[in-house]
């Protein structure tokens, strides 16, 4: 049974990489100036959800502008998720070749470009920009936790809390300000593109780190070499437990991104003002911090996390069911329940990647499997429910389908929360 701790170790994308000698020396120089790294981490984290959360309150305007049906409009959320899954595969390879600092800087530059591309006149530019945004966020998702573990080993828990808080705050401010920025800047294009400025500032903060980390490295030389030349450890694709963790990650992500894509639209379709719908959505996003803080602490102190899995699933089901029963009258209550449930489910999914693994190498591999498979599964949610909404002309059937996903999530939590490690006998 794995050691149970509240500060479960972070998944490190560089766990199996040994930096080149020049890169190791350069990174020691960087750690002598932790303020530079700290500022870079906070700025990058602020960008990791802002470009996605700011779309949801404006989805109806984007659809009207391009004459998109509900199914096509959902691609604005679906495409980033597909590329978040695919980009997770490439991140460790890019870090090995160019170094984490350079890849993070490049990801922020790409993010800035993707945000700008989304407002270009042809609709194909909107979808291409969504793909670039998703791929950029994937690189940040995979590489940031490992960098925190590597550069702040004695303060990993506190730095992770700061990083998570900054990420949620970025999403909250983006969602809350989407409609006011639209009104102030003359349209949804101004609201969306305004977040390119934050990405540009973050990229500028990472340029010195990218340059310093590669100083002295021979031109063309890789930044690191792999420790394991072949796949060591248990075969994840043959492990039912690994699949349960992956599907738990994917199912909770599916529910979360359906909420991101359609919650404000559900409110406005039932008569709520667009600005208030954006605020309710932002409030729900903010409350994810409570769940994502408390649930991993509880999970780390428990031998089994089955009750937690059922508990967060029940919270999400209550919030989703509320959207069916009283979408406007109970909007703020459903926002509270959904926000805590979503944050707790994500925190539990990330924690179980560690607790169900026997070593750091397996944990890193499981993280890659769960993030790649999870985001690809989640991508189906907004698209399928948008299509069902378009076909039925209402939200009853889509919400019932989402409740079925919540039930499946509870079952997966029962399986993934068992006191077992991947590779253990039955």
Short mmCIF file of C-alpha atoms in Angstrom, two decimals:
data_model
loop_
_atom_site.label_atom_id
_atom_site.label_comp_id
_atom_site.label_asym_id
_atom_site.label_seq_id
_atom_site.Cartn_x
_atom_site.Cartn_y
_atom_site.Cartn_z
CA UNK A 1 0.00 0.00 0.00
CA UNK A 2 1.45 3.41 -0.95
CA UNK A 3 2.36 5.83 1.77
CA UNK A 4 -0.62 8.09 2.49
CA UNK A 5 0.29 11.73 2.67
CA UNK A 6 -1.57 14.97 2.14
CA UNK A 7 1.28 16.35 0.04
CA UNK A 8 1.27 13.54 -2.53
CA UNK A 9 4.21 13.89 -4.92
CA UNK A 10 3.72 15.73 -8.14
CA UNK A 11 3.78 13.93 -11.47
CA UNK A 12 7.07 14.91 -13.10
CA UNK A 13 7.30 14.88 -16.91
CA UNK A 14 11.10 14.93 -16.51
CA UNK A 15 11.17 12.02 -14.06
CA UNK A 16 12.97 9.83 -16.59
CA UNK A 17 15.28 12.54 -17.97
CA UNK A 18 18.82 13.43 -16.93
CA UNK A 19 19.79 16.99 -17.96
CA UNK A 20 22.96 17.61 -19.94
CA UNK A 21 25.81 18.87 -17.70
CA UNK A 22 25.65 22.42 -19.09
CA UNK A 23 21.88 22.53 -18.60
CA UNK A 24 22.22 21.28 -15.00
CA UNK A 25 24.73 24.06 -14.25
CA UNK A 26 22.51 26.69 -15.88
CA UNK A 27 19.50 25.54 -13.86
CA UNK A 28 21.47 25.88 -10.64
CA UNK A 29 22.12 29.47 -11.63
CA UNK A 30 18.40 29.97 -12.21
CA UNK A 31 17.53 28.54 -8.80
CA UNK A 32 19.81 31.16 -7.26
CA UNK A 33 17.16 33.68 -8.41
CA UNK A 34 13.90 31.99 -7.36
CA UNK A 35 11.86 35.18 -7.77
CA UNK A 36 12.32 34.99 -11.55
CA UNK A 37 11.09 31.38 -11.62
CA UNK A 38 8.24 32.18 -9.21
CA UNK A 39 6.94 35.05 -11.35
CA UNK A 40 7.14 32.85 -14.43
CA UNK A 41 5.17 30.05 -12.76
CA UNK A 42 2.38 32.37 -11.58
CA UNK A 43 2.07 34.12 -14.96
CA UNK A 44 2.02 30.82 -16.84
CA UNK A 45 -0.59 29.38 -14.45
CA UNK A 46 -2.86 32.40 -14.92
CA UNK A 47 -2.91 31.59 -18.64
CA UNK A 48 -3.65 27.87 -18.36
CA UNK A 49 -7.46 28.18 -18.31
CA UNK A 50 -8.18 31.84 -19.06
CA UNK A 51 -8.27 31.38 -22.84
CA UNK A 52 -10.87 28.60 -22.46
CA UNK A 53 -13.07 29.99 -19.68
CA UNK A 54 -13.57 33.34 -21.43
CA UNK A 55 -15.20 31.63 -24.43
CA UNK A 56 -18.19 30.10 -22.66
CA UNK A 57 -20.17 33.29 -21.85
CA UNK A 58 -19.66 34.41 -25.47
CA UNK A 59 -20.48 31.13 -27.21
CA UNK A 60 -23.90 32.24 -28.47
CA UNK A 61 -22.42 35.44 -29.96
CA UNK A 62 -19.63 33.49 -31.67
CA UNK A 63 -22.19 31.04 -33.08
CA UNK A 64 -24.44 33.86 -34.31
CA UNK A 65 -21.51 35.69 -35.92
CA UNK A 66 -20.45 32.66 -37.96
CA UNK A 67 -24.02 31.27 -38.37
CA UNK A 68 -23.09 28.07 -36.53
CA UNK A 69 -25.58 25.55 -35.20
CA UNK A 70 -25.19 24.26 -31.64
CA UNK A 71 -23.17 21.24 -32.77
CA UNK A 72 -20.71 23.35 -34.74
CA UNK A 73 -20.49 25.93 -31.93
CA UNK A 74 -19.43 23.20 -29.52
CA UNK A 75 -16.29 22.68 -31.63
CA UNK A 76 -14.93 25.88 -30.07
CA UNK A 77 -14.65 23.86 -26.83
CA UNK A 78 -14.12 20.41 -28.34
CA UNK A 79 -11.12 21.20 -30.56
CA UNK A 80 -8.93 22.55 -27.71
CA UNK A 81 -9.65 19.39 -25.71
CA UNK A 82 -8.60 17.12 -28.58
CA UNK A 83 -5.32 18.98 -28.92
CA UNK A 84 -4.82 19.06 -25.15
CA UNK A 85 -4.88 15.27 -25.29
CA UNK A 86 -2.61 14.98 -28.31
CA UNK A 87 -0.21 17.65 -27.03
CA UNK A 88 0.30 15.71 -23.80
CA UNK A 89 2.10 13.03 -25.82
CA UNK A 90 4.59 15.46 -27.32
CA UNK A 91 5.47 17.46 -24.18
CA UNK A 92 8.08 15.10 -22.62
CA UNK A 93 9.80 14.61 -25.99
CA UNK A 94 10.02 18.36 -26.57
CA UNK A 95 11.35 18.89 -23.04
CA UNK A 96 14.06 16.30 -23.65
CA UNK A 97 15.13 17.98 -26.88
CA UNK A 98 14.89 21.68 -26.01
CA UNK A 99 14.55 21.88 -22.22
CA UNK A 100 11.49 22.59 -20.11
CA UNK A 101 12.10 26.34 -19.88
CA UNK A 102 12.35 26.81 -23.66
CA UNK A 103 9.26 24.67 -24.30
CA UNK A 104 7.22 26.58 -21.72
CA UNK A 105 8.28 29.87 -23.29
CA UNK A 106 7.40 28.57 -26.75
CA UNK A 107 4.03 27.30 -25.50
CA UNK A 108 3.14 30.76 -24.21
CA UNK A 109 4.13 32.34 -27.53
CA UNK A 110 1.96 29.78 -29.33
CA UNK A 111 -0.89 30.46 -26.91
CA UNK A 112 -0.69 34.16 -27.68
CA UNK A 113 -0.79 33.43 -31.40
CA UNK A 114 -3.68 30.99 -31.05
CA UNK A 115 -5.76 33.51 -29.10
CA UNK A 116 -5.24 36.12 -31.81
CA UNK A 117 -5.95 33.61 -34.59
CA UNK A 118 -9.37 32.81 -33.11
CA UNK A 119 -10.72 36.25 -34.04
CA UNK A 120 -9.50 36.27 -37.66
CA UNK A 121 -12.41 36.69 -40.15
CA UNK A 122 -12.79 33.19 -41.67
CA UNK A 123 -14.39 30.53 -39.50
CA UNK A 124 -11.52 28.16 -40.28
CA UNK A 125 -9.21 30.56 -38.40
CA UNK A 126 -11.46 30.27 -35.33
CA UNK A 127 -11.08 26.50 -35.31
CA UNK A 128 -7.37 26.59 -36.15
CA UNK A 129 -6.81 29.05 -33.30
CA UNK A 130 -8.69 26.70 -30.94
CA UNK A 131 -6.32 23.88 -31.94
CA UNK A 132 -3.25 26.03 -31.26
CA UNK A 133 -4.66 27.13 -27.89
CA UNK A 134 -5.33 23.51 -26.88
CA UNK A 135 -1.86 22.29 -27.90
CA UNK A 136 -0.22 25.17 -26.03
CA UNK A 137 -2.16 24.49 -22.84
CA UNK A 138 -1.26 20.79 -23.09
CA UNK A 139 2.45 21.65 -22.92
CA UNK A 140 1.86 23.84 -19.87
CA UNK A 141 -0.31 21.15 -18.21
CA UNK A 142 2.33 18.45 -18.49
CA UNK A 143 5.53 20.39 -17.86
CA UNK A 144 4.58 22.84 -15.12
CA UNK A 145 4.11 20.35 -12.21
CA UNK A 146 7.47 18.70 -12.92
CA UNK A 147 9.24 22.05 -13.01
CA UNK A 148 7.75 22.95 -9.61
CA UNK A 149 8.86 19.63 -8.14
CA UNK A 150 12.35 20.06 -9.60
CA UNK A 151 13.00 23.70 -8.66
CA UNK A 152 11.12 23.86 -5.33
CA UNK A 153 11.57 20.37 -3.85
CA UNK A 154 11.24 21.56 -0.24
CA UNK A 155 8.20 23.74 -0.97
CA UNK A 156 6.40 21.61 -3.53
CA UNK A 157 3.07 21.52 -1.65
CA UNK A 158 2.94 25.29 -1.15
CA UNK A 159 4.06 26.02 -4.69
CA UNK A 160 1.48 23.60 -6.06
CA UNK A 161 -1.23 25.39 -4.07
CA UNK A 162 -0.04 28.74 -5.46
CA UNK A 163 0.08 27.38 -9.00
CA UNK A 164 -3.39 25.81 -8.73
CA UNK A 165 -4.86 28.96 -7.21
CA UNK A 166 -3.40 31.12 -9.97
CA UNK A 167 -4.78 28.78 -12.62
CA UNK A 168 -8.30 28.90 -11.16
CA UNK A 169 -8.11 32.66 -10.62
CA UNK A 170 -7.18 33.15 -14.27
CA UNK A 171 -10.22 31.14 -15.33
CA UNK A 172 -12.50 32.95 -12.87
CA UNK A 173 -11.48 36.45 -13.93
CA UNK A 174 -11.70 35.48 -17.61
CA UNK A 175 -15.24 34.13 -17.22
CA UNK A 176 -16.43 37.02 -15.06
CA UNK A 177 -15.00 39.71 -17.33
CA UNK A 178 -15.97 38.17 -20.69
CA UNK A 179 -19.27 40.04 -21.09
CA UNK A 180 -18.04 43.36 -19.56
CA UNK A 181 -15.03 43.27 -21.89
CA UNK A 182 -17.33 42.51 -24.81
CA UNK A 183 -19.38 45.60 -23.97
CA UNK A 184 -16.31 47.78 -23.39
CA UNK A 185 -14.36 46.66 -26.46
CA UNK A 186 -17.21 46.56 -28.96
CA UNK A 187 -17.73 42.85 -29.48
CA UNK A 188 -16.76 39.28 -28.61
CA UNK A 189 -13.58 39.60 -30.69
CA UNK A 190 -12.15 42.26 -28.39
CA UNK A 191 -13.06 40.24 -25.31
CA UNK A 192 -11.35 37.07 -26.59
CA UNK A 193 -8.22 38.70 -27.96
CA UNK A 194 -7.58 40.72 -24.80
CA UNK A 195 -6.18 37.59 -23.15
CA UNK A 196 -3.38 37.47 -25.68
CA UNK A 197 -1.79 40.33 -23.73
CA UNK A 198 -1.52 38.20 -20.59
CA UNK A 199 0.03 35.35 -22.59
CA UNK A 200 2.53 37.76 -24.16
CA UNK A 201 3.56 39.11 -20.74
CA UNK A 202 4.05 35.55 -19.46
CA UNK A 203 6.14 34.64 -22.52
CA UNK A 204 8.38 37.66 -21.93
CA UNK A 205 8.90 36.52 -18.34
CA UNK A 206 10.10 33.11 -19.56
CA UNK A 207 12.52 34.35 -22.22
CA UNK A 208 15.39 34.99 -19.74
CA UNK A 209 14.88 31.55 -18.20
CA UNK A 210 14.85 29.85 -21.60
CA UNK A 211 18.06 31.63 -22.61
CA UNK A 212 19.89 31.00 -19.31
CA UNK A 213 18.89 27.31 -19.20
CA UNK A 214 20.46 26.67 -22.62
CA UNK A 215 23.56 28.83 -22.10
CA UNK A 216 26.72 26.89 -22.77
CA UNK A 217 24.92 23.99 -24.48
CA UNK A 218 26.41 22.93 -27.78
CA UNK A 219 24.28 23.91 -30.76
CA UNK A 220 21.95 21.08 -31.69
CA UNK A 221 22.60 19.11 -28.49
CA UNK A 222 19.62 17.72 -26.58
CA UNK A 223 18.82 19.29 -23.22
CA UNK A 224 18.44 15.89 -21.53
CA UNK A 225 18.75 12.16 -22.05
CA UNK A 226 16.25 9.49 -20.99
CA UNK A 227 17.03 7.30 -17.99
CA UNK A 228 14.91 4.43 -19.29
CA UNK A 229 15.65 3.47 -22.88
CA UNK A 230 12.79 0.94 -22.82
CA UNK A 231 9.45 0.93 -21.07
CA UNK A 232 9.98 -0.30 -17.53
CA UNK A 233 7.31 -1.31 -15.06
CA UNK A 234 3.84 -2.81 -15.48
CA UNK A 235 2.02 -2.73 -18.81
CA UNK A 236 -0.55 0.01 -18.28
CA UNK A 237 -2.73 -0.90 -21.24
CA UNK A 238 -3.32 -4.32 -19.64
CA UNK A 239 -4.09 -2.98 -16.17
CA UNK A 240 -7.82 -2.62 -15.29
CA UNK A 241 -6.82 -0.26 -12.48
CA UNK A 242 -4.91 2.02 -14.87
CA UNK A 243 -7.95 2.14 -17.15
CA UNK A 244 -10.22 2.94 -14.21
CA UNK A 245 -8.00 5.89 -13.23
CA UNK A 246 -7.86 7.03 -16.87
CA UNK A 247 -11.62 6.79 -17.34
CA UNK A 248 -12.24 8.53 -14.00
CA UNK A 249 -10.01 11.37 -15.20
CA UNK A 250 -11.76 11.45 -18.57
CA UNK A 251 -15.30 11.29 -17.19
CA UNK A 252 -14.82 14.08 -14.68
CA UNK A 253 -13.16 16.15 -17.41
CA UNK A 254 -16.09 15.44 -19.75
CA UNK A 255 -18.58 16.74 -17.18
CA UNK A 256 -16.39 19.75 -16.40
CA UNK A 257 -15.97 20.80 -20.03
CA UNK A 258 -19.66 20.31 -20.81
CA UNK A 259 -20.32 22.74 -17.95
CA UNK A 260 -17.67 25.10 -19.29
CA UNK A 261 -19.16 24.97 -22.78
CA UNK A 262 -22.87 25.12 -22.03
CA UNK A 263 -23.64 26.35 -18.48
CA UNK A 264 -24.02 30.05 -19.39
CA UNK A 265 -26.07 29.12 -22.48
CA UNK A 266 -28.40 26.95 -20.36
CA UNK A 267 -28.97 29.93 -18.06
CA UNK A 268 -29.57 32.44 -20.86
CA UNK A 269 -31.88 30.03 -22.71
CA UNK A 270 -34.03 29.98 -19.56
CA UNK A 271 -34.18 33.79 -19.37
CA UNK A 272 -31.16 34.83 -17.32
CA UNK A 273 -29.28 37.93 -18.42
CA UNK A 274 -26.01 37.19 -20.22
CA UNK A 275 -23.89 39.17 -17.77
CA UNK A 276 -25.35 37.39 -14.75
CA UNK A 277 -24.88 34.00 -16.42
CA UNK A 278 -21.20 34.80 -16.86
CA UNK A 279 -20.90 35.76 -13.19
CA UNK A 280 -22.59 32.57 -11.99
CA UNK A 281 -20.24 30.52 -14.15
CA UNK A 282 -17.23 32.46 -12.85
CA UNK A 283 -18.39 31.94 -9.25
CA UNK A 284 -18.65 28.19 -9.84
CA UNK A 285 -15.14 28.19 -11.30
CA UNK A 286 -13.79 30.07 -8.27
CA UNK A 287 -15.27 27.55 -5.85
CA UNK A 288 -13.33 24.74 -7.52
CA UNK A 289 -10.43 25.87 -5.33
CA UNK A 290 -12.25 24.58 -2.24
CA UNK A 291 -12.76 21.10 -3.64
CA UNK A 292 -9.33 20.85 -5.24
CA UNK A 293 -7.71 21.79 -1.90
CA UNK A 294 -9.73 19.68 0.55
CA UNK A 295 -10.30 16.44 -1.39
CA UNK A 296 -6.62 15.63 -2.16
CA UNK A 297 -5.77 16.25 1.51
CA UNK A 298 -8.44 13.78 2.57
CA UNK A 299 -7.45 11.29 -0.12
CA UNK A 300 -3.82 11.31 0.99
CA UNK A 301 -4.85 10.32 4.53
CA UNK A 302 -7.10 7.43 3.46
CA UNK A 303 -6.19 3.90 2.45
CA UNK A 304 -9.20 3.78 0.14
CA UNK A 305 -10.72 6.70 -1.76
CA UNK A 306 -13.94 4.96 -2.85
CA UNK A 307 -16.24 7.11 -0.68
CA UNK A 308 -14.55 10.26 -1.94
CA UNK A 309 -15.09 9.12 -5.52
CA UNK A 310 -18.79 8.55 -4.88
CA UNK A 311 -19.04 11.80 -2.90
CA UNK A 312 -17.65 14.10 -5.58
CA UNK A 313 -19.75 12.29 -8.21
CA UNK A 314 -22.87 12.87 -6.10
CA UNK A 315 -22.08 16.57 -5.75
CA UNK A 316 -21.69 16.92 -9.50
CA UNK A 317 -24.91 14.97 -10.07
CA UNK A 318 -26.81 17.26 -7.67
CA UNK A 319 -25.49 20.35 -9.44
CA UNK A 320 -26.28 18.98 -12.89
CA UNK A 321 -29.73 17.84 -11.76
CA UNK A 322 -30.41 21.31 -10.43
CA UNK A 323 -29.93 22.71 -13.93
CA UNK A 324 -32.84 20.50 -14.96
CA UNK A 325 -35.17 21.29 -12.04
CA UNK A 326 -34.65 25.04 -11.44
CA UNK A 327 -31.91 26.40 -13.72
CA UNK A 328 -32.44 30.10 -12.94
CA UNK A 329 -34.06 30.14 -9.49
CA UNK A 330 -31.35 27.90 -8.03
CA UNK A 331 -28.48 29.00 -10.25
CA UNK A 332 -26.18 30.23 -7.49
CA UNK A 333 -26.77 27.10 -5.39
CA UNK A 334 -26.01 24.82 -8.34
CA UNK A 335 -22.88 26.86 -9.01
CA UNK A 336 -21.66 26.19 -5.45
CA UNK A 337 -22.37 22.46 -5.59
CA UNK A 338 -20.91 22.00 -9.08
CA UNK A 339 -17.82 24.07 -8.34
CA UNK A 340 -16.91 22.13 -5.20
CA UNK A 341 -17.68 18.82 -6.88
CA UNK A 342 -15.66 19.60 -10.01
CA UNK A 343 -12.65 20.82 -8.06
CA UNK A 344 -12.80 17.78 -5.80
CA UNK A 345 -13.12 15.34 -8.71
CA UNK A 346 -10.11 16.82 -10.51
CA UNK A 347 -8.03 16.85 -7.33
CA UNK A 348 -8.99 13.24 -6.62
CA UNK A 349 -8.14 12.14 -10.18
CA UNK A 350 -4.67 13.69 -9.97
CA UNK A 351 -4.06 12.25 -6.52
CA UNK A 352 -5.09 8.74 -7.54
CA UNK A 353 -2.48 8.79 -10.32
CA UNK A 354 0.12 8.86 -7.56
CA UNK A 355 -1.59 6.64 -4.99
CA UNK A 356 -2.29 3.86 -7.46
CA UNK A 357 1.32 3.81 -8.75
CA UNK A 358 4.17 1.89 -7.17
CA UNK A 359 6.91 4.34 -8.12
CA UNK A 360 7.51 7.74 -9.73
CA UNK A 361 8.25 6.21 -13.13
CA UNK A 362 4.88 4.41 -13.20
CA UNK A 363 3.15 7.55 -11.93
CA UNK A 364 4.61 9.62 -14.76
CA UNK A 365 3.52 7.02 -17.33
CA UNK A 366 0.03 6.80 -15.81
CA UNK A 367 -0.23 10.58 -15.86
CA UNK A 368 0.52 10.59 -19.58
CA UNK A 369 -2.03 7.86 -20.25
CA UNK A 370 -4.73 9.49 -18.10
CA UNK A 371 -4.24 13.00 -19.47
CA UNK A 372 -4.09 11.91 -23.10
CA UNK A 373 -7.03 9.49 -22.87
CA UNK A 374 -8.90 11.74 -20.48
CA UNK A 375 -8.88 14.85 -22.64
CA UNK A 376 -9.74 12.89 -25.78
CA UNK A 377 -12.73 11.36 -23.97
CA UNK A 378 -13.72 14.76 -22.56
CA UNK A 379 -13.68 16.26 -26.07
CA UNK A 380 -16.75 14.17 -26.96
CA UNK A 381 -18.86 15.76 -24.21
CA UNK A 382 -19.52 19.30 -25.51
CA UNK A 383 -19.89 18.04 -29.09
CA UNK A 384 -22.33 15.20 -28.32
CA UNK A 385 -24.47 17.22 -25.91
CA UNK A 386 -24.51 20.14 -28.34
CA UNK A 387 -25.74 17.79 -31.07
CA UNK A 388 -28.43 16.33 -28.77
CA UNK A 389 -29.53 19.84 -27.79
CA UNK A 390 -29.78 20.79 -31.44
CA UNK A 391 -31.73 17.63 -32.29
CA UNK A 392 -34.18 17.85 -29.36
CA UNK A 393 -34.52 21.62 -29.20
CA UNK A 394 -34.04 21.72 -25.42
CA UNK A 395 -31.74 20.85 -22.53
CA UNK A 396 -33.69 18.06 -20.81
CA UNK A 397 -32.20 15.12 -22.72
CA UNK A 398 -28.61 16.48 -22.67
CA UNK A 399 -28.78 17.01 -18.89
CA UNK A 400 -30.19 13.50 -18.33
CA UNK A 401 -27.30 12.09 -20.37
CA UNK A 402 -24.88 14.08 -18.22
CA UNK A 403 -26.46 12.59 -15.10
CA UNK A 404 -25.75 9.13 -16.51
CA UNK A 405 -22.09 10.13 -16.89
CA UNK A 406 -22.10 11.18 -13.21
CA UNK A 407 -23.40 7.72 -12.30
CA UNK A 408 -20.61 6.12 -14.35
CA UNK A 409 -18.10 8.39 -12.62
CA UNK A 410 -19.23 7.08 -9.22
CA UNK A 411 -18.70 3.49 -10.38
CA UNK A 412 -15.25 4.34 -11.71
CA UNK A 413 -14.42 6.03 -8.40
CA UNK A 414 -15.34 2.81 -6.61
CA UNK A 415 -12.87 0.91 -8.78
CA UNK A 416 -10.04 3.44 -8.93
CA UNK A 417 -10.34 4.17 -5.20
CA UNK A 418 -9.47 0.63 -4.09
CA UNK A 419 -6.42 0.05 -1.89
CA UNK A 420 -4.30 -1.33 -4.71
CA UNK A 421 -1.31 -0.41 -6.82
CA UNK A 422 -0.93 -0.97 -10.53
CA UNK A 423 0.92 -4.24 -11.00
CA UNK A 424 -0.38 -5.83 -7.77
CA UNK A 425 -2.01 -9.22 -8.01
CA UNK A 426 -5.77 -9.46 -8.01
#
